[in-house]
Tab-separated table of C-alpha atoms and ligand atoms in Angstrom:
chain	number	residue	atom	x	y	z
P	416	UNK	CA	-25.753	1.898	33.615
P	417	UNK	CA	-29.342	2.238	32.358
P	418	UNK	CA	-31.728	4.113	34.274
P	419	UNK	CA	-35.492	2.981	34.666
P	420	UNK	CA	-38.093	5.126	36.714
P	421	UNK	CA	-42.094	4.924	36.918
P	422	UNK	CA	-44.249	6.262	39.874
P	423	UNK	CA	-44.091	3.406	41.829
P	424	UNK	CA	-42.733	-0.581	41.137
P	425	UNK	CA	-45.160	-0.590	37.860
P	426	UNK	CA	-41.700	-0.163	35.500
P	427	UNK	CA	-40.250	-3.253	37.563
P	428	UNK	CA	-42.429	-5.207	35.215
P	429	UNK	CA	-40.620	-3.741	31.917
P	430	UNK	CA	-37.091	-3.921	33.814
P	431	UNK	CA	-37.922	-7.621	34.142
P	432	UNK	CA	-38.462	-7.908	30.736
P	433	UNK	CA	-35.031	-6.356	30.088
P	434	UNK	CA	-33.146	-8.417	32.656
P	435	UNK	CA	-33.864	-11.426	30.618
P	436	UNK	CA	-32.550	-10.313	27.535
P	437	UNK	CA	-29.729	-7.620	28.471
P	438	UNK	CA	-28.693	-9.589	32.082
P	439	UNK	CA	-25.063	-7.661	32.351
P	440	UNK	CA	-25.891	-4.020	32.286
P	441	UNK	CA	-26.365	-2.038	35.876
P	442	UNK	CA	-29.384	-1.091	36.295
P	443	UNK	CA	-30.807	2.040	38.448
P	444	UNK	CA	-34.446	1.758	38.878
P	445	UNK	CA	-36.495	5.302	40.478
P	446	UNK	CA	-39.848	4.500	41.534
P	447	UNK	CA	-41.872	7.695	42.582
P	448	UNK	CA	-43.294	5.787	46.063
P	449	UNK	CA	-44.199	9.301	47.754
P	450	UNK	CA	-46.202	10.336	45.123
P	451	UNK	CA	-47.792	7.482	43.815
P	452	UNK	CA	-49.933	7.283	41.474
P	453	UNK	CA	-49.409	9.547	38.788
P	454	UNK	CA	-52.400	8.578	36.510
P	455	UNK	CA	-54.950	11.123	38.359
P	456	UNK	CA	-52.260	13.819	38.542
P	457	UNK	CA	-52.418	16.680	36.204
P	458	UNK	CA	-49.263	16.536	33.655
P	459	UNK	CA	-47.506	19.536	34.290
P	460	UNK	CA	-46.916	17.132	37.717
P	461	UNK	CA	-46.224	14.467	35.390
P	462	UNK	CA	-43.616	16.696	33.734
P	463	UNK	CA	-42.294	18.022	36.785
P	464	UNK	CA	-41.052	14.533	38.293
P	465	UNK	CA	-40.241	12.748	35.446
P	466	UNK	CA	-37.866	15.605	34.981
P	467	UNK	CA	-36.045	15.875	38.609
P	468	UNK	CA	-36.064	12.034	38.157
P	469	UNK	CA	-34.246	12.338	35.072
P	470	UNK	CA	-31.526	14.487	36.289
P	471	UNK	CA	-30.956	12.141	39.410
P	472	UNK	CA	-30.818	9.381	37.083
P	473	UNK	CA	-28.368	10.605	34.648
P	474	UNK	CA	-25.942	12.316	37.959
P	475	UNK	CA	-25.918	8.452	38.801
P	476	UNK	CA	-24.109	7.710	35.042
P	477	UNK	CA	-27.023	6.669	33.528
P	478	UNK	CA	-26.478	6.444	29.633
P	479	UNK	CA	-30.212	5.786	28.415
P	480	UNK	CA	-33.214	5.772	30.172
P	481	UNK	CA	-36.434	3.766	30.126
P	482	UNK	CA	-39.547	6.063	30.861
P	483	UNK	CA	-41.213	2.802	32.368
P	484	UNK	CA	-44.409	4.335	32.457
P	485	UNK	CA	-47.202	4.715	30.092
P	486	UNK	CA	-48.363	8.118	31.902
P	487	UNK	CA	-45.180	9.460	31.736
P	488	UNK	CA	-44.234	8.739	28.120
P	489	UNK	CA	-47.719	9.912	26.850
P	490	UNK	CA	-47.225	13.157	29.095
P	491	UNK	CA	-43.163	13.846	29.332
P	492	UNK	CA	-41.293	12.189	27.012
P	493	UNK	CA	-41.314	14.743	24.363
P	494	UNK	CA	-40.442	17.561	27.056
P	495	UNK	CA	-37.223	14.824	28.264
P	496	UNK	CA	-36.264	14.657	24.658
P	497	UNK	CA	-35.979	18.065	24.118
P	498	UNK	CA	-34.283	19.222	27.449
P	499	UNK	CA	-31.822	16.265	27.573
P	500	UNK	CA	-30.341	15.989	24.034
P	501	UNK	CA	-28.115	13.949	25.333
P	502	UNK	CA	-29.689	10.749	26.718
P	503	UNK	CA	-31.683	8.506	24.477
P	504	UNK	CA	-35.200	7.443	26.098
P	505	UNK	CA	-37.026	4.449	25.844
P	506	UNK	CA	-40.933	4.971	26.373
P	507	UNK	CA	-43.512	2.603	26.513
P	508	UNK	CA	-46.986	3.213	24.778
P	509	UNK	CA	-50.423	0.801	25.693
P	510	UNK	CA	-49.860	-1.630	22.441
P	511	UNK	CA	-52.679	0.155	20.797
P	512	UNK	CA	-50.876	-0.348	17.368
P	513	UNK	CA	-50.261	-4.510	17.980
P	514	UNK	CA	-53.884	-5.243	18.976
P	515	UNK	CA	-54.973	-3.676	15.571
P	516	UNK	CA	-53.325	-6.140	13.636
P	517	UNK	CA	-54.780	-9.049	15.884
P	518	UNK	CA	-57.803	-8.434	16.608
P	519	UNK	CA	-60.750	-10.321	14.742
P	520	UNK	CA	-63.743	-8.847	16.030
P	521	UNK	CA	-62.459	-4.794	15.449
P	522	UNK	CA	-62.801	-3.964	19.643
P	523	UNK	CA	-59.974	-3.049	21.423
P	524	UNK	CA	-60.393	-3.059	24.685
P	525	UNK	CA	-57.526	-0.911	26.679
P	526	UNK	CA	-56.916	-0.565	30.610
P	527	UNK	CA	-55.269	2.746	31.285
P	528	UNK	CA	-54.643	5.440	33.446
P	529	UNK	CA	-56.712	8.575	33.237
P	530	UNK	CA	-53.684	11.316	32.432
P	531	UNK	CA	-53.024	8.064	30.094
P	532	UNK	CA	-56.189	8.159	27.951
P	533	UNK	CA	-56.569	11.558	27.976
P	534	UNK	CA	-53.031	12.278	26.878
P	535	UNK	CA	-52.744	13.373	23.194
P	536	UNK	CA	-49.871	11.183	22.437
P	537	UNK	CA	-52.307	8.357	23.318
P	538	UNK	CA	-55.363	10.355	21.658
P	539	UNK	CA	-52.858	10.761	18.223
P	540	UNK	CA	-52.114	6.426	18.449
P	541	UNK	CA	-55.661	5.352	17.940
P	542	UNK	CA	-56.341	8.419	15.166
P	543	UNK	CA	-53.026	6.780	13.279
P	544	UNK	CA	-53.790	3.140	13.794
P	545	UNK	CA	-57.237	2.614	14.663
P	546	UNK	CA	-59.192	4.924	13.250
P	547	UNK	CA	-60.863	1.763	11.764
P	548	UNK	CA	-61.245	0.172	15.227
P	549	UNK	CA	-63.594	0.504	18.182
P	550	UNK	CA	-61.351	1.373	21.061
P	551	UNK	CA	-63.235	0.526	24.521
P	552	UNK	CA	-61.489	2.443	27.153
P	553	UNK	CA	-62.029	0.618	30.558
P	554	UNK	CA	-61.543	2.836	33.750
P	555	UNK	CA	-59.432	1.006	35.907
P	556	UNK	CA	-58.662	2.937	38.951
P	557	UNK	CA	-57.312	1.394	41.889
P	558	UNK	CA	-55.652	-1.321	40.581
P	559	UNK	CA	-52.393	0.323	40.666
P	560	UNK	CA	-52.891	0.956	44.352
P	561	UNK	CA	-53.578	-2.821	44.550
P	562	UNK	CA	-49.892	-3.522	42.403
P	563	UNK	CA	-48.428	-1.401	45.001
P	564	UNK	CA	-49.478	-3.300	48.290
P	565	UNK	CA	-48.686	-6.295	46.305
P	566	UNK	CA	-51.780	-8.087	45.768
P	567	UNK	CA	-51.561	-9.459	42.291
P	568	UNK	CA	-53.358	-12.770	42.590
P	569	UNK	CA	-55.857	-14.462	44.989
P	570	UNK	CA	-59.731	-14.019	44.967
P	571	UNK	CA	-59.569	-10.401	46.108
P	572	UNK	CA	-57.498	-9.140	43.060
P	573	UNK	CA	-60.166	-11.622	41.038
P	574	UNK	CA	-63.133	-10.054	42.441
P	575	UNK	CA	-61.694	-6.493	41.862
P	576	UNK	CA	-60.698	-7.171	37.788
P	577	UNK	CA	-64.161	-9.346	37.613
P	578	UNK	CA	-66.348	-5.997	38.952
P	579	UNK	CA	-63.996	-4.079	36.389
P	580	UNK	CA	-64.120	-5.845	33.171
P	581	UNK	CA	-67.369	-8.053	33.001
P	582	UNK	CA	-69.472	-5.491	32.510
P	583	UNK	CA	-68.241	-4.896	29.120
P	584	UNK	CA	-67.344	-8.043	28.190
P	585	UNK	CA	-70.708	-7.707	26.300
P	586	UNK	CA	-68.665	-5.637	23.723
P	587	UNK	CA	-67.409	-8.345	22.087
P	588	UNK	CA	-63.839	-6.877	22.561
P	589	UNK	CA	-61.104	-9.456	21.704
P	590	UNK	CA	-58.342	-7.813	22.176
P	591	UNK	CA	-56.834	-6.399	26.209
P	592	UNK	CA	-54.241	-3.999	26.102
P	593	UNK	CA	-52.168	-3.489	29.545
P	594	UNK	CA	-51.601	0.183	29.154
P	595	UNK	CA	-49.935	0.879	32.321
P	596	UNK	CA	-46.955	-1.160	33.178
P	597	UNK	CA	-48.630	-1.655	36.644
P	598	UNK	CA	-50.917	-4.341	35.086
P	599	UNK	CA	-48.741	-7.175	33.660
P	600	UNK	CA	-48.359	-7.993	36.940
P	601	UNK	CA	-52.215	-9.056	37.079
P	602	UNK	CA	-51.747	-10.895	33.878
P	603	UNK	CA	-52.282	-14.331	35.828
P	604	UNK	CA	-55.315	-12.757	37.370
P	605	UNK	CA	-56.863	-11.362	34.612
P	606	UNK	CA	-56.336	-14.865	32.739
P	607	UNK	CA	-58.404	-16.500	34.992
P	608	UNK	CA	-61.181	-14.263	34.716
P	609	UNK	CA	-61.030	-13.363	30.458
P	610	UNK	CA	-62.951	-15.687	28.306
P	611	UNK	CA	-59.806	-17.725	26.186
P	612	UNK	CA	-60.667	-15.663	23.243
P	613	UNK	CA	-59.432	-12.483	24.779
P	614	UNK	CA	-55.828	-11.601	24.193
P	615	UNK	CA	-53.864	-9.693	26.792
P	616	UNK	CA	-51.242	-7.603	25.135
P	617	UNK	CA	-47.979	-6.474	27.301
P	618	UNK	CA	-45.495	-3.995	25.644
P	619	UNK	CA	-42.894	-4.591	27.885
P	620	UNK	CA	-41.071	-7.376	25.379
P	621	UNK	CA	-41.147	-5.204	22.837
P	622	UNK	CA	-39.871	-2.328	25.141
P	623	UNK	CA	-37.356	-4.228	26.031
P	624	UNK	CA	-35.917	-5.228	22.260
P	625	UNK	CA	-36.428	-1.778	21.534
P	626	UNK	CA	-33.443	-1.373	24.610
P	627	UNK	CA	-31.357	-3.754	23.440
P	628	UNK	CA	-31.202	-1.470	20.010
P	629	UNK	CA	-30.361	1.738	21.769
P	630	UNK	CA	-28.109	0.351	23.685
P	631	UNK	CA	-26.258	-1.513	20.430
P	632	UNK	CA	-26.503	2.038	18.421
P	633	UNK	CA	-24.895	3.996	21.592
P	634	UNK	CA	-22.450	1.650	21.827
P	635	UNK	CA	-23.241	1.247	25.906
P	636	UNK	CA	-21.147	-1.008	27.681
P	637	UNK	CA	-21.671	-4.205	29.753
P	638	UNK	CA	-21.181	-3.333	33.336
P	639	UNK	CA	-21.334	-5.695	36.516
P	640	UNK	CA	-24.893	-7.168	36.279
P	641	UNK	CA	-26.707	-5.086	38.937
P	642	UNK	CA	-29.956	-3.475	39.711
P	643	UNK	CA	-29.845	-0.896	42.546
P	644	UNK	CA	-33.484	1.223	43.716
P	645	UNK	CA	-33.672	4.779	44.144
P	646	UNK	CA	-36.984	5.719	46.178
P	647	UNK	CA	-38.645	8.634	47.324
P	648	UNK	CA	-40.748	6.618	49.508
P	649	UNK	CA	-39.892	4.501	52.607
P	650	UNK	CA	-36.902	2.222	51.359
P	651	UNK	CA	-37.572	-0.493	53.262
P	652	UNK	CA	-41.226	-1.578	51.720
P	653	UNK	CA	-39.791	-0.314	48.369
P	654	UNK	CA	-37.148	-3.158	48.794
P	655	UNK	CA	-39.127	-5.751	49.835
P	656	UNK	CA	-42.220	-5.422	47.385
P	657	UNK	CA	-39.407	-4.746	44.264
P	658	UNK	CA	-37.373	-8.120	45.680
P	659	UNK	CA	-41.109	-10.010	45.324
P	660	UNK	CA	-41.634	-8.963	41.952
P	661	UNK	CA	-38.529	-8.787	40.285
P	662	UNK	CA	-37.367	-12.201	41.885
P	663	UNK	CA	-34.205	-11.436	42.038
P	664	UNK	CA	-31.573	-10.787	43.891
P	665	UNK	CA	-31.302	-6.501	44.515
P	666	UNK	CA	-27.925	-4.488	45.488
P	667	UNK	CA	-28.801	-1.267	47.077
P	668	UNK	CA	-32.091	0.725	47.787
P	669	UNK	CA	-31.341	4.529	48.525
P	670	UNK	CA	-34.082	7.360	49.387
P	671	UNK	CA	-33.990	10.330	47.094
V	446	DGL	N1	-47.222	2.536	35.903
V	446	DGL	C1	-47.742	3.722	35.376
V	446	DGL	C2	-48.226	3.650	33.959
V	446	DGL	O1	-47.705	2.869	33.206
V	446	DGL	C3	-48.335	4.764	36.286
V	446	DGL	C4	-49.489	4.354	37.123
V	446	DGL	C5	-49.882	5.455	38.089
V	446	DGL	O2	-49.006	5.894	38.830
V	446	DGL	O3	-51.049	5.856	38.071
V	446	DGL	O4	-49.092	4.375	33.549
């Protein structure tokens, strides 16, 4: 079984991503409800979750986790690493690194989390790639809030990313990266309000290839095909909002 967690159903978006590629594993998915969001928290918080999370996820059998959360890979990973030698973990990092080689007009524009931008793992990926590049870091709160009642499209959502984004659209930035797994989610959204020459850029594909290789190096079996939800916030909306997005059909959801 592979084990997935982010603070809320953000990482649903990168487990999606894996389901299409690597559709017979079990899958155990943790998403943080009660303390949702972690992008204002301060990271010793961060820390503190991601590991309890951890050690529920691996008592369940996982065999490799996915950190499916830019705010906890940029502020945790490195601590998971070192006190679980054991497990290999995924993480997923805004696709600072991609945009460089695409972009035409040198502006990056990323949408992140606070604890996110501020993080030096995320400070260290624009010194080593894009040093050359001007990185325009768009505050984006509430949006994740949004993600987590489920509004993704309609004129509300449009609005919101409109009163966002346009104002630096003057910028010239070409380039959008989705650096918190929450967003992909208001990809369709955002599509309709970006001029065609901005490109959105999603890790979660490459997250998800990236998988596929741990899970051929560890030698990690095919199971029965299954994705069950672990919660620490009321199961019942947990299920229902995780059945909308993932579109598929869910075993189990359990509180923790
Ligand atoms: N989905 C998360 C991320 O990728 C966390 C968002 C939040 O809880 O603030 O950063």
């Amino acid at each position: 079984m592979i084990g997935f967690f982010d603070s809320g159903v953000g990482g649903l978006s990168i487990l999606k991503n894996a389901l299409e590629i690597l559709p017979n594993h079990d899958y155990a998915y943790f998403g943080d409800e009660a303390y949702c969001p972690w992008g204002e928290k301060p990271k010793e918080f961060i820390i503190e979750r991601s590991r309890l999370i951890t050690k529920k996820l691996i008592s369940l059998g996982a065999k490799a986790i996915v950190v499916a959360c830019n705010t906890a890979t940029v502020n945790a990973i490195s601590t998971l690493r070192t006190e679980f030698p054991n497990t290999p973990f995924i993480g997923v990092e805004p696709g600072v690194k991609p945009a460089t080689t695409l972009t035409e007009s040198g502006k990056i524009a990323v949408l992140a989390t606070k604890a996110t931008s501020l993080g030096d793992r995320f400070l260290q990926l624009v010194n080593l790639f894009a040093q050359d590049k001007d990185i325009i870091m768009i505050p984006s709160s509430g949006l994740v809030e949004l993600v987590e009642q489920g509004k993704c499209e309609g004129e509300e959502i449009e609005e919101r990313l409109s009163e966002i984004l346009l104002p630096y659209m003057k910028t010239g930035f070409d380039q959008l990266v989705l650096g918190c797994t929450h967003y992909p989610f208001l990809a369709g959204a955002l599509r309709k309000i970006l001029p065609s020459k901005v490109n959105i850029i999603d890790t979660g594909p490459p997250v998800a290839k990236q998988l596929a290789r741990i899970i051929m190096q560890n030698n990690i079996l095919e199971d029965n095909g299954k994705v069950n939800l672990w919660t620490s916030g009321d199961p019942g909306k947990f299920f229902e909002l995780a059945s909308k997005l993932l579109g598929i059909e869910i075993g189990k959801v359990e509180r923790f």
